[in-house]
Amino acid sequence: TKNPSQSFSLRWVFLFFHIWSKIISYVYKRITLIAGHYGSGKTNIAVNYALYLKSLGENVVIADLDIVNPYFRTRDSLEELNNAGIKLISSAFANSNVDLPALPQDVYSLLDKREEKAIMDIGGDDRGAYALGRYADAIKEENDYEMLFVFNKYRPLTPDAQSAFEIMQEIEAACKVKFTAIVNNSNLGELTTAEDVINSVDSAEELSKLTGLPVKMTTVTEKLVNNLNGKVENLFPLTLQKKII
C-alpha cells in the first residue's frame, strides 16, 4: 500500500510540472523568428536561445533559413545542438549560393508539429527575409509566434535607431511578418566591454520608442554578466559559436 504522504507529495510534483509547463507555454511562444542585419549576431542568438529553451525541458527544433550569409551558419554548432538533443533543420546546400529552392522541406513538418518549440534563424536584411515569406501564412494562422529584431549599434549600417528602424521595415515587407520585440545585441565581438553594452542601452530604448516594441533582452557574453547585473535589465548570457570566436 502507498503511504498517504507519498501520494500527496506526488500530486504536488505533478501539479508543479503542470503549472510550470503552462507558464513556459505562456511566456515563450511556440515559434521564435530571429532576424536582423548582416553581422548583427542573430545566428549566435538563435543557437543560444534554443539551448536555453531545451534547458527548461522543452522539445526544441532549430531551422536555419539563412541562405544568404555564407560565413556564420547554425550548422557550425551542429555538434553542440546534437549533444543537447536539439534537431537542426538546414539546407543541404548550406554555405553555397543556391537560391530559394534549396530551402529545407523539413520546415513544413516543423510548422505542423505543434508540440515542439521552434527557433527559426532568418537571413539578414530583406533579401534573406524573402525565405521566411514562403511560410508566413502558416505562421500567422497558428498565431503562436514572436519575431525578434537583433540590433547591434556597433555595425556600420545600424549605428542608430533610425537606420535600424529602416532595416526592420525592409525585412517586414520582404517576409510579410511583423516584428514583436527587439534584442539588443550591441557588441564588438571579443573586444566588447561592459561599458560598450551600457552605452548601447539608450539606442536600443530609442528604437523601442520608435517602433513601439519592447526590448526583450540585452545579450552579453557570460564573462560580462557579473559586471552588468543590476545595471542593465533582462540580461541574456551568450556562449559564442566556435566559428565566431
PDB file of C-alpha atoms in Angstrom:
ATOM      1  CA  THR A   1       0.000   0.000   0.000  1.00  0.00           C
ATOM      2  CA  LYS A   2       1.100   3.544  -0.745  1.00  0.00           C
ATOM      3  CA  ASN A   3       1.937   5.857   2.055  1.00  0.00           C
ATOM      4  CA  PRO A   4      -0.681   8.696   2.021  1.00  0.00           C
ATOM      5  CA  SER A   5       2.069  11.276   2.432  1.00  0.00           C
ATOM      6  CA  GLN A   6       3.876   9.872  -0.636  1.00  0.00           C
ATOM      7  CA  SER A   7       0.690  10.127  -2.730  1.00  0.00           C
ATOM      8  CA  PHE A   8       0.200  13.672  -1.519  1.00  0.00           C
ATOM      9  CA  SER A   9       3.803  14.562  -2.449  1.00  0.00           C
ATOM     10  CA  LEU A  10       3.446  13.026  -5.906  1.00  0.00           C
ATOM     11  CA  ARG A  11       0.293  15.036  -6.537  1.00  0.00           C
ATOM     12  CA  TRP A  12       2.184  18.217  -5.692  1.00  0.00           C
ATOM     13  CA  VAL A  13       5.040  17.217  -8.032  1.00  0.00           C
ATOM     14  CA  PHE A  14       2.607  16.582 -10.915  1.00  0.00           C
ATOM     15  CA  LEU A  15       0.793  19.842 -10.166  1.00  0.00           C
ATOM     16  CA  PHE A  16       4.072  21.774 -10.145  1.00  0.00           C
ATOM     17  CA  PHE A  17       5.138  20.409 -13.527  1.00  0.00           C
ATOM     18  CA  HIS A  18       1.675  21.051 -14.969  1.00  0.00           C
ATOM     19  CA  ILE A  19       1.746  24.689 -13.830  1.00  0.00           C
ATOM     20  CA  TRP A  20       5.369  25.097 -14.954  1.00  0.00           C
ATOM     21  CA  SER A  21       4.551  23.805 -18.449  1.00  0.00           C
ATOM     22  CA  LYS A  22       1.675  26.289 -18.677  1.00  0.00           C
ATOM     23  CA  ILE A  23       3.961  29.155 -17.620  1.00  0.00           C
ATOM     24  CA  ILE A  24       6.567  28.148 -20.211  1.00  0.00           C
ATOM     25  CA  SER A  25       3.911  27.967 -22.935  1.00  0.00           C
ATOM     26  CA  TYR A  26       2.633  31.413 -21.984  1.00  0.00           C
ATOM     27  CA  VAL A  27       5.987  33.172 -21.676  1.00  0.00           C
ATOM     28  CA  TYR A  28       7.739  31.500 -24.616  1.00  0.00           C
ATOM     29  CA  LYS A  29       5.879  31.341 -27.898  1.00  0.00           C
ATOM     30  CA  ARG A  30       5.968  28.114 -29.867  1.00  0.00           C
ATOM     31  CA  ILE A  31       7.777  29.723 -32.788  1.00  0.00           C
ATOM     32  CA  THR A  32      10.564  32.269 -32.368  1.00  0.00           C
ATOM     33  CA  LEU A  33      11.723  34.021 -35.534  1.00  0.00           C
ATOM     34  CA  ILE A  34      15.091  35.763 -35.272  1.00  0.00           C
ATOM     35  CA  ALA A  35      16.143  38.301 -37.902  1.00  0.00           C
ATOM     36  CA  GLY A  36      18.423  41.284 -38.293  1.00  0.00           C
ATOM     37  CA  HIS A  37      21.061  42.970 -40.395  1.00  0.00           C
ATOM     38  CA  TYR A  38      24.121  41.080 -41.656  1.00  0.00           C
ATOM     39  CA  GLY A  39      26.552  40.589 -38.811  1.00  0.00           C
ATOM     40  CA  SER A  40      24.048  41.509 -36.111  1.00  0.00           C
ATOM     41  CA  GLY A  41      24.674  38.188 -34.352  1.00  0.00           C
ATOM     42  CA  LYS A  42      21.262  36.609 -34.901  1.00  0.00           C
ATOM     43  CA  THR A  43      22.602  33.105 -35.610  1.00  0.00           C
ATOM     44  CA  ASN A  44      24.525  33.016 -32.351  1.00  0.00           C
ATOM     45  CA  ILE A  45      21.402  34.183 -30.504  1.00  0.00           C
ATOM     46  CA  ALA A  46      19.280  31.546 -32.242  1.00  0.00           C
ATOM     47  CA  VAL A  47      21.625  28.771 -31.088  1.00  0.00           C
ATOM     48  CA  ASN A  48      21.842  30.067 -27.513  1.00  0.00           C
ATOM     49  CA  TYR A  49      18.081  30.609 -27.275  1.00  0.00           C
ATOM     50  CA  ALA A  50      17.439  27.073 -28.495  1.00  0.00           C
ATOM     51  CA  LEU A  51      19.814  25.692 -25.864  1.00  0.00           C
ATOM     52  CA  TYR A  52      18.116  27.819 -23.202  1.00  0.00           C
ATOM     53  CA  LEU A  53      14.635  26.523 -24.056  1.00  0.00           C
ATOM     54  CA  LYS A  54      15.988  22.977 -24.048  1.00  0.00           C
ATOM     55  CA  SER A  55      17.348  23.566 -20.528  1.00  0.00           C
ATOM     56  CA  LEU A  56      13.769  24.352 -19.462  1.00  0.00           C
ATOM     57  CA  GLY A  57      12.673  20.893 -20.560  1.00  0.00           C
ATOM     58  CA  GLU A  58      11.215  21.836 -23.940  1.00  0.00           C
ATOM     59  CA  ASN A  59      11.391  19.800 -27.138  1.00  0.00           C
ATOM     60  CA  VAL A  60      13.272  22.184 -29.417  1.00  0.00           C
ATOM     61  CA  VAL A  61      13.934  22.322 -33.146  1.00  0.00           C
ATOM     62  CA  ILE A  62      16.056  24.990 -34.819  1.00  0.00           C
ATOM     63  CA  ALA A  63      15.738  25.807 -38.523  1.00  0.00           C
ATOM     64  CA  ASP A  64      18.407  27.682 -40.470  1.00  0.00           C
ATOM     65  CA  LEU A  65      16.723  29.727 -43.204  1.00  0.00           C
ATOM     66  CA  ASP A  66      19.741  31.973 -43.704  1.00  0.00           C
ATOM     67  CA  ILE A  67      20.697  31.034 -47.256  1.00  0.00           C
ATOM     68  CA  VAL A  68      22.375  34.387 -47.896  1.00  0.00           C
ATOM     69  CA  ASN A  69      25.197  34.594 -45.357  1.00  0.00           C
ATOM     70  CA  PRO A  70      27.990  32.084 -46.166  1.00  0.00           C
ATOM     71  CA  TYR A  71      30.065  32.866 -43.074  1.00  0.00           C
ATOM     72  CA  PHE A  72      28.222  32.062 -39.851  1.00  0.00           C
ATOM     73  CA  ARG A  73      25.742  29.205 -40.022  1.00  0.00           C
ATOM     74  CA  THR A  74      23.652  27.411 -37.429  1.00  0.00           C
ATOM     75  CA  ARG A  75      25.291  24.234 -38.769  1.00  0.00           C
ATOM     76  CA  ASP A  76      28.569  25.436 -37.233  1.00  0.00           C
ATOM     77  CA  SER A  77      27.047  24.442 -33.864  1.00  0.00           C
ATOM     78  CA  LEU A  78      25.730  21.060 -35.070  1.00  0.00           C
ATOM     79  CA  GLU A  79      27.741  19.012 -32.586  1.00  0.00           C
ATOM     80  CA  GLU A  80      26.626  21.125 -29.629  1.00  0.00           C
ATOM     81  CA  LEU A  81      22.990  21.002 -30.753  1.00  0.00           C
ATOM     82  CA  ASN A  82      23.123  17.222 -31.238  1.00  0.00           C
ATOM     83  CA  ASN A  83      24.626  16.748 -27.780  1.00  0.00           C
ATOM     84  CA  ALA A  84      21.768  18.785 -26.298  1.00  0.00           C
ATOM     85  CA  GLY A  85      19.135  16.772 -28.162  1.00  0.00           C
ATOM     86  CA  ILE A  86      18.091  19.649 -30.421  1.00  0.00           C
ATOM     87  CA  LYS A  87      17.186  18.831 -34.014  1.00  0.00           C
ATOM     88  CA  LEU A  88      18.698  21.076 -36.678  1.00  0.00           C
ATOM     89  CA  ILE A  89      16.929  21.712 -39.969  1.00  0.00           C
ATOM     90  CA  SER A  90      19.154  23.278 -42.605  1.00  0.00           C
ATOM     91  CA  SER A  91      19.616  23.272 -46.337  1.00  0.00           C
ATOM     92  CA  ALA A  92      21.658  20.518 -47.925  1.00  0.00           C
ATOM     93  CA  PHE A  93      23.343  23.370 -49.803  1.00  0.00           C
ATOM     94  CA  ALA A  94      24.405  25.339 -46.730  1.00  0.00           C
ATOM     95  CA  ASN A  95      27.358  27.635 -47.445  1.00  0.00           C
ATOM     96  CA  SER A  96      26.582  27.632 -51.169  1.00  0.00           C
ATOM     97  CA  ASN A  97      24.981  30.230 -53.409  1.00  0.00           C
ATOM     98  CA  VAL A  98      21.918  28.153 -54.321  1.00  0.00           C
ATOM     99  CA  ASP A  99      18.771  30.292 -54.292  1.00  0.00           C
ATOM    100  CA  LEU A 100      15.403  29.824 -52.528  1.00  0.00           C
ATOM    101  CA  PRO A 101      14.544  26.348 -53.940  1.00  0.00           C
ATOM    102  CA  ALA A 102      17.299  24.951 -51.665  1.00  0.00           C
ATOM    103  CA  LEU A 103      15.227  25.693 -48.549  1.00  0.00           C
ATOM    104  CA  PRO A 104      14.776  22.541 -46.458  1.00  0.00           C
ATOM    105  CA  GLN A 105      11.428  20.792 -46.885  1.00  0.00           C
ATOM    106  CA  ASP A 106      11.505  19.749 -43.204  1.00  0.00           C
ATOM    107  CA  VAL A 107      10.436  23.277 -42.288  1.00  0.00           C
ATOM    108  CA  TYR A 108       6.880  22.366 -43.258  1.00  0.00           C
ATOM    109  CA  SER A 109       6.871  19.482 -40.752  1.00  0.00           C
ATOM    110  CA  LEU A 110       8.223  21.877 -38.129  1.00  0.00           C
ATOM    111  CA  LEU A 111       5.147  24.032 -38.654  1.00  0.00           C
ATOM    112  CA  ASP A 112       2.860  21.001 -38.399  1.00  0.00           C
ATOM    113  CA  LYS A 113       4.339  19.524 -35.187  1.00  0.00           C
ATOM    114  CA  ARG A 114       2.954  21.996 -32.702  1.00  0.00           C
ATOM    115  CA  GLU A 115       4.238  20.159 -29.632  1.00  0.00           C
ATOM    116  CA  GLU A 116       7.777  21.388 -30.395  1.00  0.00           C
ATOM    117  CA  LYS A 117       9.301  24.777 -29.734  1.00  0.00           C
ATOM    118  CA  ALA A 118      10.748  26.080 -32.995  1.00  0.00           C
ATOM    119  CA  ILE A 119      13.555  28.594 -33.448  1.00  0.00           C
ATOM    120  CA  MET A 120      13.940  29.964 -36.982  1.00  0.00           C
ATOM    121  CA  ASP A 121      17.124  31.790 -37.981  1.00  0.00           C
ATOM    122  CA  ILE A 122      16.159  34.187 -40.783  1.00  0.00           C
ATOM    123  CA  GLY A 123      18.566  35.578 -43.378  1.00  0.00           C
ATOM    124  CA  GLY A 124      19.956  39.075 -42.929  1.00  0.00           C
ATOM    125  CA  ASP A 125      18.156  42.053 -44.471  1.00  0.00           C
ATOM    126  CA  ASP A 126      15.245  41.925 -46.883  1.00  0.00           C
ATOM    127  CA  ARG A 127      16.879  39.521 -49.390  1.00  0.00           C
ATOM    128  CA  GLY A 128      17.353  36.846 -46.762  1.00  0.00           C
ATOM    129  CA  ALA A 129      13.907  37.518 -45.273  1.00  0.00           C
ATOM    130  CA  TYR A 130      12.199  36.531 -48.532  1.00  0.00           C
ATOM    131  CA  ALA A 131      12.841  32.925 -47.466  1.00  0.00           C
ATOM    132  CA  LEU A 132      10.504  33.330 -44.496  1.00  0.00           C
ATOM    133  CA  GLY A 133       7.739  34.660 -46.730  1.00  0.00           C
ATOM    134  CA  ARG A 134       7.182  31.136 -48.002  1.00  0.00           C
ATOM    135  CA  TYR A 135       5.951  30.109 -44.532  1.00  0.00           C
ATOM    136  CA  ALA A 136       4.391  33.407 -43.408  1.00  0.00           C
ATOM    137  CA  ASP A 137       0.743  32.420 -43.863  1.00  0.00           C
ATOM    138  CA  ALA A 138       1.078  29.218 -41.815  1.00  0.00           C
ATOM    139  CA  ILE A 139       2.957  31.029 -39.033  1.00  0.00           C
ATOM    140  CA  LYS A 140       0.394  33.820 -38.797  1.00  0.00           C
ATOM    141  CA  GLU A 141      -2.514  31.367 -38.940  1.00  0.00           C
ATOM    142  CA  GLU A 142      -1.189  29.459 -35.915  1.00  0.00           C
ATOM    143  CA  ASN A 143      -0.620  32.821 -34.168  1.00  0.00           C
ATOM    144  CA  ASP A 144       1.776  31.488 -31.551  1.00  0.00           C
ATOM    145  CA  TYR A 145       4.995  33.215 -32.549  1.00  0.00           C
ATOM    146  CA  GLU A 146       7.304  36.083 -31.759  1.00  0.00           C
ATOM    147  CA  MET A 147       9.647  37.763 -34.200  1.00  0.00           C
ATOM    148  CA  LEU A 148      12.769  39.300 -32.733  1.00  0.00           C
ATOM    149  CA  PHE A 149      14.839  42.016 -34.388  1.00  0.00           C
ATOM    150  CA  VAL A 150      18.508  41.742 -33.454  1.00  0.00           C
ATOM    151  CA  PHE A 151      20.009  45.209 -33.057  1.00  0.00           C
ATOM    152  CA  ASN A 152      23.750  45.868 -32.971  1.00  0.00           C
ATOM    153  CA  LYS A 153      24.562  49.559 -32.845  1.00  0.00           C
ATOM    154  CA  TYR A 154      28.235  48.825 -33.476  1.00  0.00           C
ATOM    155  CA  ARG A 155      27.596  47.575 -37.023  1.00  0.00           C
ATOM    156  CA  PRO A 156      28.278  50.151 -39.780  1.00  0.00           C
ATOM    157  CA  LEU A 157      24.749  50.205 -41.241  1.00  0.00           C
ATOM    158  CA  THR A 158      22.815  50.243 -37.937  1.00  0.00           C
ATOM    159  CA  PRO A 159      24.627  52.809 -35.765  1.00  0.00           C
ATOM    160  CA  ASP A 160      21.401  54.419 -34.544  1.00  0.00           C
ATOM    161  CA  ALA A 161      17.705  53.764 -34.019  1.00  0.00           C
ATOM    162  CA  GLN A 162      16.544  55.374 -37.262  1.00  0.00           C
ATOM    163  CA  SER A 163      18.809  53.290 -39.501  1.00  0.00           C
ATOM    164  CA  ALA A 164      17.844  50.123 -37.623  1.00  0.00           C
ATOM    165  CA  PHE A 165      14.164  51.020 -37.981  1.00  0.00           C
ATOM    166  CA  GLU A 166      14.565  51.280 -41.743  1.00  0.00           C
ATOM    167  CA  ILE A 167      16.159  47.820 -41.851  1.00  0.00           C
ATOM    168  CA  MET A 168      13.261  46.455 -39.796  1.00  0.00           C
ATOM    169  CA  GLN A 169      10.737  47.849 -42.254  1.00  0.00           C
ATOM    170  CA  GLU A 170      12.587  46.312 -45.205  1.00  0.00           C
ATOM    171  CA  ILE A 171      12.656  42.892 -43.527  1.00  0.00           C
ATOM    172  CA  GLU A 172       8.956  43.054 -42.593  1.00  0.00           C
ATOM    173  CA  ALA A 173       7.983  43.960 -46.152  1.00  0.00           C
ATOM    174  CA  ALA A 174      10.037  41.064 -47.529  1.00  0.00           C
ATOM    175  CA  CYS A 175       8.889  38.314 -45.177  1.00  0.00           C
ATOM    176  CA  LYS A 176       5.308  39.540 -44.576  1.00  0.00           C
ATOM    177  CA  VAL A 177       5.600  39.078 -40.810  1.00  0.00           C
ATOM    178  CA  LYS A 178       5.797  41.910 -38.259  1.00  0.00           C
ATOM    179  CA  PHE A 179       8.418  42.135 -35.540  1.00  0.00           C
ATOM    180  CA  THR A 180       7.135  41.777 -31.981  1.00  0.00           C
ATOM    181  CA  ALA A 181      10.236  42.646 -29.920  1.00  0.00           C
ATOM    182  CA  ILE A 182      13.846  43.807 -30.020  1.00  0.00           C
ATOM    183  CA  VAL A 183      17.030  42.077 -28.885  1.00  0.00           C
ATOM    184  CA  ASN A 184      19.886  44.428 -28.047  1.00  0.00           C
ATOM    185  CA  ASN A 185      22.950  42.520 -29.173  1.00  0.00           C
ATOM    186  CA  SER A 186      25.263  45.524 -29.490  1.00  0.00           C
ATOM    187  CA  ASN A 187      28.803  44.218 -29.285  1.00  0.00           C
ATOM    188  CA  LEU A 188      32.341  44.415 -30.659  1.00  0.00           C
ATOM    189  CA  GLY A 189      32.992  40.692 -30.518  1.00  0.00           C
ATOM    190  CA  GLU A 190      35.639  39.566 -28.071  1.00  0.00           C
ATOM    191  CA  LEU A 191      36.661  43.208 -27.538  1.00  0.00           C
ATOM    192  CA  THR A 192      33.269  44.125 -26.025  1.00  0.00           C
ATOM    193  CA  THR A 193      33.421  45.707 -22.586  1.00  0.00           C
ATOM    194  CA  ALA A 194      30.695  46.248 -20.011  1.00  0.00           C
ATOM    195  CA  GLU A 195      30.833  49.963 -20.849  1.00  0.00           C
ATOM    196  CA  ASP A 196      30.124  49.184 -24.526  1.00  0.00           C
ATOM    197  CA  VAL A 197      26.976  47.328 -23.512  1.00  0.00           C
ATOM    198  CA  ILE A 198      25.836  50.089 -21.157  1.00  0.00           C
ATOM    199  CA  ASN A 199      26.419  52.695 -23.872  1.00  0.00           C
ATOM    200  CA  SER A 200      24.132  50.777 -26.233  1.00  0.00           C
ATOM    201  CA  VAL A 201      21.109  50.766 -23.939  1.00  0.00           C
ATOM    202  CA  ASP A 202      19.877  54.255 -24.865  1.00  0.00           C
ATOM    203  CA  SER A 203      19.989  53.418 -28.577  1.00  0.00           C
ATOM    204  CA  ALA A 204      18.000  50.235 -28.002  1.00  0.00           C
ATOM    205  CA  GLU A 205      15.441  52.152 -25.939  1.00  0.00           C
ATOM    206  CA  GLU A 206      15.190  54.786 -28.672  1.00  0.00           C
ATOM    207  CA  LEU A 207      14.492  52.031 -31.198  1.00  0.00           C
ATOM    208  CA  SER A 208      11.873  50.674 -28.806  1.00  0.00           C
ATOM    209  CA  LYS A 209      10.125  54.059 -28.665  1.00  0.00           C
ATOM    210  CA  LEU A 210      10.362  54.480 -32.435  1.00  0.00           C
ATOM    211  CA  THR A 211       8.766  51.092 -33.126  1.00  0.00           C
ATOM    212  CA  GLY A 212       6.512  50.692 -30.095  1.00  0.00           C
ATOM    213  CA  LEU A 213       8.144  47.315 -29.424  1.00  0.00           C
ATOM    214  CA  PRO A 214       9.724  46.168 -26.144  1.00  0.00           C
ATOM    215  CA  VAL A 215      13.401  45.335 -25.692  1.00  0.00           C
ATOM    216  CA  LYS A 216      13.023  41.661 -24.814  1.00  0.00           C
ATOM    217  CA  MET A 217      16.618  41.185 -23.704  1.00  0.00           C
ATOM    218  CA  THR A 218      20.154  42.510 -23.885  1.00  0.00           C
ATOM    219  CA  THR A 219      22.614  39.792 -24.803  1.00  0.00           C
ATOM    220  CA  VAL A 220      26.139  39.668 -23.389  1.00  0.00           C
ATOM    221  CA  THR A 221      28.917  37.124 -23.184  1.00  0.00           C
ATOM    222  CA  GLU A 222      28.959  35.124 -19.970  1.00  0.00           C
ATOM    223  CA  LYS A 223      32.144  36.830 -18.754  1.00  0.00           C
ATOM    224  CA  LEU A 224      30.371  40.220 -18.677  1.00  0.00           C
ATOM    225  CA  VAL A 225      27.215  39.158 -16.846  1.00  0.00           C
ATOM    226  CA  ASN A 226      28.523  39.791 -13.318  1.00  0.00           C
ATOM    227  CA  ASN A 227      29.740  43.276 -14.287  1.00  0.00           C
ATOM    228  CA  LEU A 228      26.332  44.194 -15.708  1.00  0.00           C
ATOM    229  CA  ASN A 229      23.922  42.679 -13.196  1.00  0.00           C
ATOM    230  CA  GLY A 230      21.791  45.461 -11.734  1.00  0.00           C
ATOM    231  CA  LYS A 231      22.979  47.927 -14.399  1.00  0.00           C
ATOM    232  CA  VAL A 232      21.205  46.532 -17.482  1.00  0.00           C
ATOM    233  CA  GLU A 233      17.767  44.895 -17.451  1.00  0.00           C
ATOM    234  CA  ASN A 234      16.862  41.496 -18.909  1.00  0.00           C
ATOM    235  CA  LEU A 235      20.379  40.227 -19.468  1.00  0.00           C
ATOM    236  CA  PHE A 236      20.717  37.067 -21.544  1.00  0.00           C
ATOM    237  CA  PRO A 237      24.165  35.400 -21.364  1.00  0.00           C
ATOM    238  CA  LEU A 238      25.657  34.061 -24.591  1.00  0.00           C
ATOM    239  CA  THR A 239      28.244  31.444 -25.423  1.00  0.00           C
ATOM    240  CA  LEU A 240      29.792  32.353 -28.776  1.00  0.00           C
ATOM    241  CA  GLN A 241      29.818  29.823 -31.598  1.00  0.00           C
ATOM    242  CA  LYS A 242      33.243  28.310 -32.158  1.00  0.00           C
ATOM    243  CA  LYS A 243      33.481  29.754 -35.647  1.00  0.00           C
ATOM    244  CA  ILE A 244      32.726  33.245 -34.346  1.00  0.00           C
ATOM    245  CA  ILE A 245      35.439  33.179 -31.696  1.00  0.00           C
TER     246      ILE A 245
END
